[in-house]
Structures are given as C-alpha cells and as structure tokens.
Amino acid sequence: MFIGVAVFLLISKRMKKKLVEQAEREEVQEEERDEEKRKGSENDIQELMPFKKIENGLIWREDGSIQAVIGVDSLHYHLLSENEKRTIDGALASLLSSLSFPVQPLSITRPVDLGDYVDALKNVLDEAPESMKEYGQDHILFLEEKTRQEVLIKYDYFVFGVEHMEDEQKMKAELDRRAGLIISGLRRAGMYARVLDTPEVSAVFYDIFHGNRAIRQRIHDAFREDYFSLYVSRKEIPRQEGLNAPPPPSESTHNELMDTQQTGNRHEERKRLVMLG
C-alpha cells in the first residue's frame, strides 16, 4: 500500500513538472510571436513612410534627395490696413517670382487644451498680491469660458528640397541657399520664419497622423503668434537665416502676474489678443 502511494506521488510530481515546463515553453513561444509581430508592424510603418530618415532637421528621401521644413508664424491678414495688405502682397509676389524651385505650403490645424495653463495660473494667483487677485480671477474665468469651446491652433509650413547630388556638401549648401531665400522673402512680408530641427520636423509628421489629439501646453506655447500671452514677455533676439539658424528659446521670461497691473482698456485688448491667437 505504501509503495503504491509513493509511486503515485512520484508520477504526479513528474507530470506536474512536465506541465510546468510545457507552460513555460508556451509562454516563451508566445513572447517570441509577439516580438515578431511588433517588429513586423514597425517595418510595415517604416515602409509606409516616404523617407529613409530625419537627421539634423533634414528629411532624407529614398531617391537620395533631401528636404527641409520652414515654420512660419501666422499673420492676421484681415486685421491689417489696406496699405499693410498691399505691402505684404507685393513682398509675397516678389518672393514667388524669385523662386526657381518647387515649394510646398502646408497648414495643420489642431485643437488645444489650456487646462494645464489654467491650473498653473491658479497656483500663481494664490501667491499674488491682493490687488491682482481680482484681475487674475477674471482672466481665469475668461479662459475657462474659452476652453468650453473648441480652440484651434493653425501651424503653417513650407516644405522644399534639393534633388540628389553626388557631392553631399554641395547638396546641403544648395538647400541652405534656398532656405535663406525663402526666409528673407517671408521676412520682407512681415512674417518670422525659421528652419525646423529634427524634433520639430518629427512633430510635424506626428501632427499629420494624430491631428485629432489636443495639444496640452501653456498658452504662450500654444498660441505661436510670437508666443503672445497675458503674462509673458520675451527678449528680442537676432533673427538668422538658413539651416544653421538657432531656434528661438522654447521658454519666454515669465512675469507671473507681476507686470500686468494695467486694467480697463488694456485688459480688454489683451483678451482680444488671446482670441485672435
């Protein structure tokens, strides 16, 4: 009797060990299949992309050509005077007539979520002087009212490139010359433009493929019209042209309610500025 029980336990132990080993093998095989699927999916996505890589802000195409993207600040054309409109129209017409290479304009419109900015503003307001709290509360209510509606931000770009050349440095130099030509022409029209770097070019593709996702940024980053915000001032920086031009600072000097003591007409003017951004 004892021997039978021992044999039964031994067989049970061996069977349990085999079941555990089999389960471990199946788990490993399942992980390998998932990894193969993931790699296959990545390869499929890369095959769909019309370029090989993005490096130093340049888009390298399969045919050996390279492209760059210029970001342009939006311009409130319909708010300008007739003389200003004529000046801008003339500058743009002059730019177009001077171009001997193709340029592709691109506009991307995305929703923006100002919740993070409103929360940060509330925290700042707790430490603000009493004379500023009423103004700050009024501004918060205004922003919360605006965020109940869909706020859209439009980004404008120009895409241009150079055909493949055997001399890579010569190809890059030609691209830089074309970038300077476009940027200087846009500057004469009163628009600030610059060549995007690698993260910014990648963000353009992200915006194209995820256009319905809201931007969660503070208002001085979301409204890109010279980074205007009620509580932001920025230092004037020299504007350079070409591919080697440094990007503008990502953060402006934040005054945290301390430089906004004017009320009345200035208050309403700044409200309108936010709406127009």
Coordinates of C-alpha atoms in Angstrom, one line a residue:
M1 CA 0.0 0.0 0.0
F2 CA 2.8 2.4 1.0
I3 CA 4.7 1.6 -2.2
G4 CA 1.6 2.3 -4.3
V5 CA 1.2 5.7 -2.8
A6 CA 4.8 6.5 -3.3
V7 CA 4.7 5.5 -6.9
F8 CA 1.5 7.6 -7.4
L9 CA 3.2 10.7 -5.8
L10 CA 6.3 10.2 -7.9
I11 CA 4.3 10.0 -11.1
S12 CA 2.2 13.0 -10.1
K13 CA 5.3 15.1 -9.4
R14 CA 6.8 14.2 -12.8
M15 CA 3.6 15.1 -14.6
K16 CA 3.4 18.4 -12.7
K17 CA 7.0 19.2 -13.7
K18 CA 6.2 18.4 -17.4
L19 CA 3.1 20.6 -17.3
V20 CA 5.1 23.5 -15.8
E21 CA 7.8 23.1 -18.4
Q22 CA 5.3 22.9 -21.2
A23 CA 3.6 26.1 -19.8
E24 CA 6.9 27.9 -19.7
R25 CA 7.7 26.8 -23.3
E26 CA 4.4 28.1 -24.5
E27 CA 4.9 31.4 -22.7
V28 CA 8.3 31.8 -24.3
Q29 CA 6.9 31.0 -27.7
E30 CA 4.0 33.5 -27.2
E31 CA 6.5 36.2 -26.3
E32 CA 8.6 35.4 -29.4
R33 CA 5.5 35.6 -31.6
D34 CA 4.5 39.0 -30.0
E35 CA 8.0 40.3 -30.7
E36 CA 7.9 39.1 -34.3
K37 CA 4.5 40.8 -34.7
R38 CA 5.9 44.0 -33.2
K39 CA 8.9 44.1 -35.4
G40 CA 6.8 43.3 -38.4
S41 CA 4.5 46.2 -37.5
E42 CA 7.4 48.6 -37.2
N43 CA 8.8 47.5 -40.5
D44 CA 5.4 48.0 -42.1
I45 CA 5.1 51.5 -40.7
Q46 CA 8.7 52.4 -41.9
E47 CA 7.8 51.1 -45.4
L48 CA 4.8 53.4 -45.5
M49 CA 7.0 56.5 -44.7
P50 CA 8.1 58.3 -47.9
F51 CA 11.6 58.8 -46.5
K52 CA 14.6 56.9 -45.0
K53 CA 15.4 59.1 -42.0
I54 CA 15.2 62.5 -40.4
E55 CA 18.7 63.8 -39.4
N56 CA 19.8 67.2 -38.4
G57 CA 16.4 68.6 -39.4
L58 CA 16.8 67.2 -43.0
I59 CA 14.4 64.6 -44.5
W60 CA 16.3 62.1 -46.5
R61 CA 14.2 60.6 -49.3
E62 CA 14.6 57.1 -50.8
D63 CA 15.8 58.6 -54.1
G64 CA 18.7 60.4 -52.4
S65 CA 17.1 63.9 -52.4
I66 CA 16.8 65.9 -49.2
Q67 CA 14.1 68.2 -47.9
A68 CA 13.7 70.7 -45.1
V69 CA 10.7 72.4 -43.4
I70 CA 10.3 76.1 -42.6
G71 CA 7.9 77.0 -39.9
V72 CA 6.1 80.3 -40.3
D73 CA 4.3 82.4 -37.7
S74 CA 0.7 83.1 -38.6
L75 CA -0.3 86.5 -39.8
H76 CA -3.7 88.2 -39.1
Y77 CA -4.1 89.4 -42.6
H78 CA -7.7 90.6 -42.3
L79 CA -6.9 92.8 -39.4
L80 CA -4.3 94.8 -41.4
S81 CA -4.8 98.1 -43.1
E82 CA -5.1 98.3 -46.8
N83 CA -1.6 99.7 -47.1
E84 CA -0.2 96.9 -45.0
K85 CA -2.0 94.3 -47.1
R86 CA -0.6 95.8 -50.3
T87 CA 2.9 95.7 -48.8
I88 CA 2.6 92.1 -47.8
D89 CA 1.0 91.1 -51.2
G90 CA 3.8 92.8 -53.0
A91 CA 6.5 91.1 -50.9
L92 CA 4.9 87.6 -51.3
A93 CA 4.5 88.2 -55.1
S94 CA 8.2 89.2 -55.3
L95 CA 9.2 86.0 -53.3
L96 CA 7.1 83.7 -55.6
S97 CA 8.6 85.3 -58.7
S98 CA 12.1 84.8 -57.5
L99 CA 11.7 81.0 -56.8
S100 CA 13.1 78.7 -59.3
F101 CA 12.4 75.5 -57.4
P102 CA 9.2 73.9 -56.1
V103 CA 7.9 74.8 -52.6
Q104 CA 5.0 73.0 -50.9
P105 CA 2.9 75.0 -48.5
L106 CA 1.5 73.0 -45.6
S107 CA -1.1 74.0 -42.9
I108 CA -2.0 71.9 -39.9
T109 CA -4.9 72.8 -37.6
R110 CA -5.0 71.1 -34.2
P111 CA -7.2 71.5 -31.1
V112 CA -5.5 72.8 -27.9
D113 CA -6.2 72.1 -24.3
L114 CA -5.4 75.1 -22.0
G115 CA -6.2 73.2 -18.8
D116 CA -2.6 72.9 -17.7
Y117 CA -2.1 76.6 -18.1
V118 CA -5.2 77.5 -16.1
D119 CA -4.2 75.2 -13.3
A120 CA -0.7 76.8 -13.2
L121 CA -2.2 80.2 -13.2
K122 CA -4.4 79.3 -10.2
N123 CA -1.4 78.3 -8.3
V124 CA 0.4 81.5 -9.1
L125 CA -2.6 83.5 -8.2
D126 CA -2.6 82.1 -4.6
E127 CA 0.7 84.0 -4.0
A128 CA -0.2 87.1 -6.0
P129 CA -0.9 90.5 -4.3
E130 CA -4.5 91.1 -3.3
S131 CA -4.7 93.9 -5.8
M132 CA -4.0 91.4 -8.6
K133 CA -6.3 88.6 -7.5
E134 CA -9.5 90.1 -8.8
Y135 CA -7.9 90.6 -12.2
G136 CA -6.4 87.1 -12.2
Q137 CA -9.7 85.5 -11.3
D138 CA -11.4 87.5 -14.1
H139 CA -8.8 86.2 -16.6
I140 CA -9.2 82.6 -15.4
L141 CA -12.9 82.8 -15.9
F142 CA -12.4 84.1 -19.3
L143 CA -10.0 81.3 -20.2
E144 CA -12.3 78.7 -18.8
E145 CA -15.2 80.1 -20.9
K146 CA -13.0 79.9 -24.0
T147 CA -11.9 76.3 -23.3
R148 CA -15.6 75.2 -23.2
Q149 CA -15.5 76.0 -26.9
E150 CA -13.1 74.2 -29.3
V151 CA -9.9 76.2 -29.5
L152 CA -7.9 75.5 -32.7
I153 CA -4.3 76.4 -33.5
K154 CA -3.1 76.6 -37.0
Y155 CA 0.5 75.9 -37.9
D156 CA 1.9 77.0 -41.3
Y157 CA 5.0 75.4 -43.0
F158 CA 6.9 75.5 -46.3
V159 CA 8.5 72.3 -47.5
F160 CA 11.3 72.5 -50.1
G161 CA 14.1 70.3 -51.2
V162 CA 17.1 69.6 -53.4
E163 CA 17.5 66.7 -55.9
H164 CA 20.2 64.1 -55.3
M165 CA 23.8 65.1 -56.0
E166 CA 26.9 63.1 -55.7
D167 CA 28.5 65.8 -53.6
E168 CA 26.6 65.8 -50.3
Q169 CA 28.1 69.0 -49.0
K170 CA 27.2 70.8 -52.3
M171 CA 23.6 69.5 -51.9
K172 CA 23.3 70.8 -48.4
A173 CA 24.8 74.1 -49.4
E174 CA 22.1 74.5 -52.1
L175 CA 19.4 73.6 -49.6
D176 CA 20.8 76.2 -47.2
R177 CA 20.7 78.8 -50.0
R178 CA 17.1 78.0 -50.8
A179 CA 16.2 78.2 -47.1
G180 CA 17.7 81.7 -46.9
L181 CA 15.9 82.9 -50.0
I182 CA 12.5 81.8 -48.6
I183 CA 13.1 83.1 -45.1
S184 CA 14.3 86.5 -46.3
G185 CA 11.3 86.8 -48.6
L186 CA 8.9 86.0 -45.8
R187 CA 10.6 88.4 -43.5
R188 CA 10.1 91.2 -46.0
A189 CA 6.4 90.3 -45.9
G190 CA 6.4 90.8 -42.1
M191 CA 6.5 87.1 -41.2
Y192 CA 9.0 85.4 -38.9
A193 CA 10.2 82.0 -40.3
R194 CA 12.9 79.5 -39.5
V195 CA 14.1 76.1 -40.5
L196 CA 12.8 73.3 -38.1
D197 CA 15.2 71.0 -36.3
T198 CA 14.8 67.2 -36.1
P199 CA 12.3 67.0 -33.2
E200 CA 10.2 69.8 -34.8
V201 CA 10.1 68.0 -38.2
S202 CA 9.2 64.8 -36.4
A203 CA 6.4 66.7 -34.6
V204 CA 5.0 67.8 -38.0
F205 CA 4.6 64.2 -39.0
Y206 CA 3.1 63.3 -35.7
D207 CA 0.6 66.2 -36.1
I208 CA -0.3 64.9 -39.6
F209 CA -1.0 61.3 -38.3
H210 CA -2.6 62.4 -35.0
G211 CA -4.5 65.6 -36.0
N212 CA -7.4 65.0 -33.5
R213 CA -5.2 64.9 -30.4
A214 CA -5.3 68.1 -28.4
I215 CA -2.2 70.0 -27.6
R216 CA -1.7 70.3 -23.8
Q217 CA 0.6 73.3 -23.4
R218 CA 0.7 76.6 -21.7
I219 CA -0.9 79.4 -23.6
H220 CA 2.3 81.1 -24.5
D221 CA 3.5 78.0 -26.2
A222 CA 0.1 77.1 -27.7
F223 CA -0.5 80.5 -29.4
R224 CA 2.6 80.7 -31.6
E225 CA 2.0 84.2 -32.8
D226 CA 5.3 85.5 -31.3
Y227 CA 4.5 83.4 -28.2
F228 CA 1.9 86.1 -27.0
S229 CA 0.4 85.5 -23.6
L230 CA -1.1 87.8 -21.0
Y231 CA 1.8 87.2 -18.6
V232 CA 4.7 86.6 -20.9
S233 CA 7.4 88.9 -22.2
R234 CA 10.3 87.9 -24.4
K235 CA 13.7 89.3 -25.2
E236 CA 14.3 90.4 -28.7
I237 CA 16.8 88.0 -30.4
P238 CA 18.6 88.4 -33.7
R239 CA 17.0 86.5 -36.5
Q240 CA 19.3 84.5 -38.6
E241 CA 18.6 82.8 -41.9
G242 CA 19.4 79.4 -43.3
L243 CA 19.7 75.9 -41.9
N244 CA 22.2 76.9 -39.2
A245 CA 19.9 79.5 -37.7
P246 CA 19.4 78.7 -34.0
P247 CA 15.8 78.0 -32.9
P248 CA 14.1 80.7 -30.7
P249 CA 14.1 79.9 -27.0
S250 CA 11.4 77.5 -26.0
E251 CA 10.6 79.4 -22.9
S252 CA 9.9 83.1 -22.6
T253 CA 10.6 85.1 -19.5
H254 CA 7.6 84.6 -17.2
N255 CA 6.4 87.5 -15.1
E256 CA 3.8 85.6 -13.2
L257 CA 1.2 88.4 -12.9
M258 CA 3.7 91.0 -11.7
D259 CA 3.8 93.1 -14.9
T260 CA 0.1 93.2 -15.6
Q261 CA -1.2 95.8 -13.3
Q262 CA -3.0 97.8 -16.1
T263 CA -6.7 97.2 -16.3
G264 CA -9.7 98.6 -18.2
N265 CA -9.0 99.0 -21.9
R266 CA -5.7 97.2 -21.7
H267 CA -7.4 94.3 -20.1
E268 CA -10.0 94.0 -22.9
E269 CA -7.2 94.5 -25.6
R270 CA -5.3 91.5 -24.2
K271 CA -8.4 89.4 -24.1
R272 CA -8.9 90.0 -27.8
L273 CA -5.3 89.1 -28.4
V274 CA -5.9 85.7 -26.8
M275 CA -8.9 85.1 -29.0
L276 CA -7.1 86.1 -32.1
G277 CA -4.1 83.9 -31.3

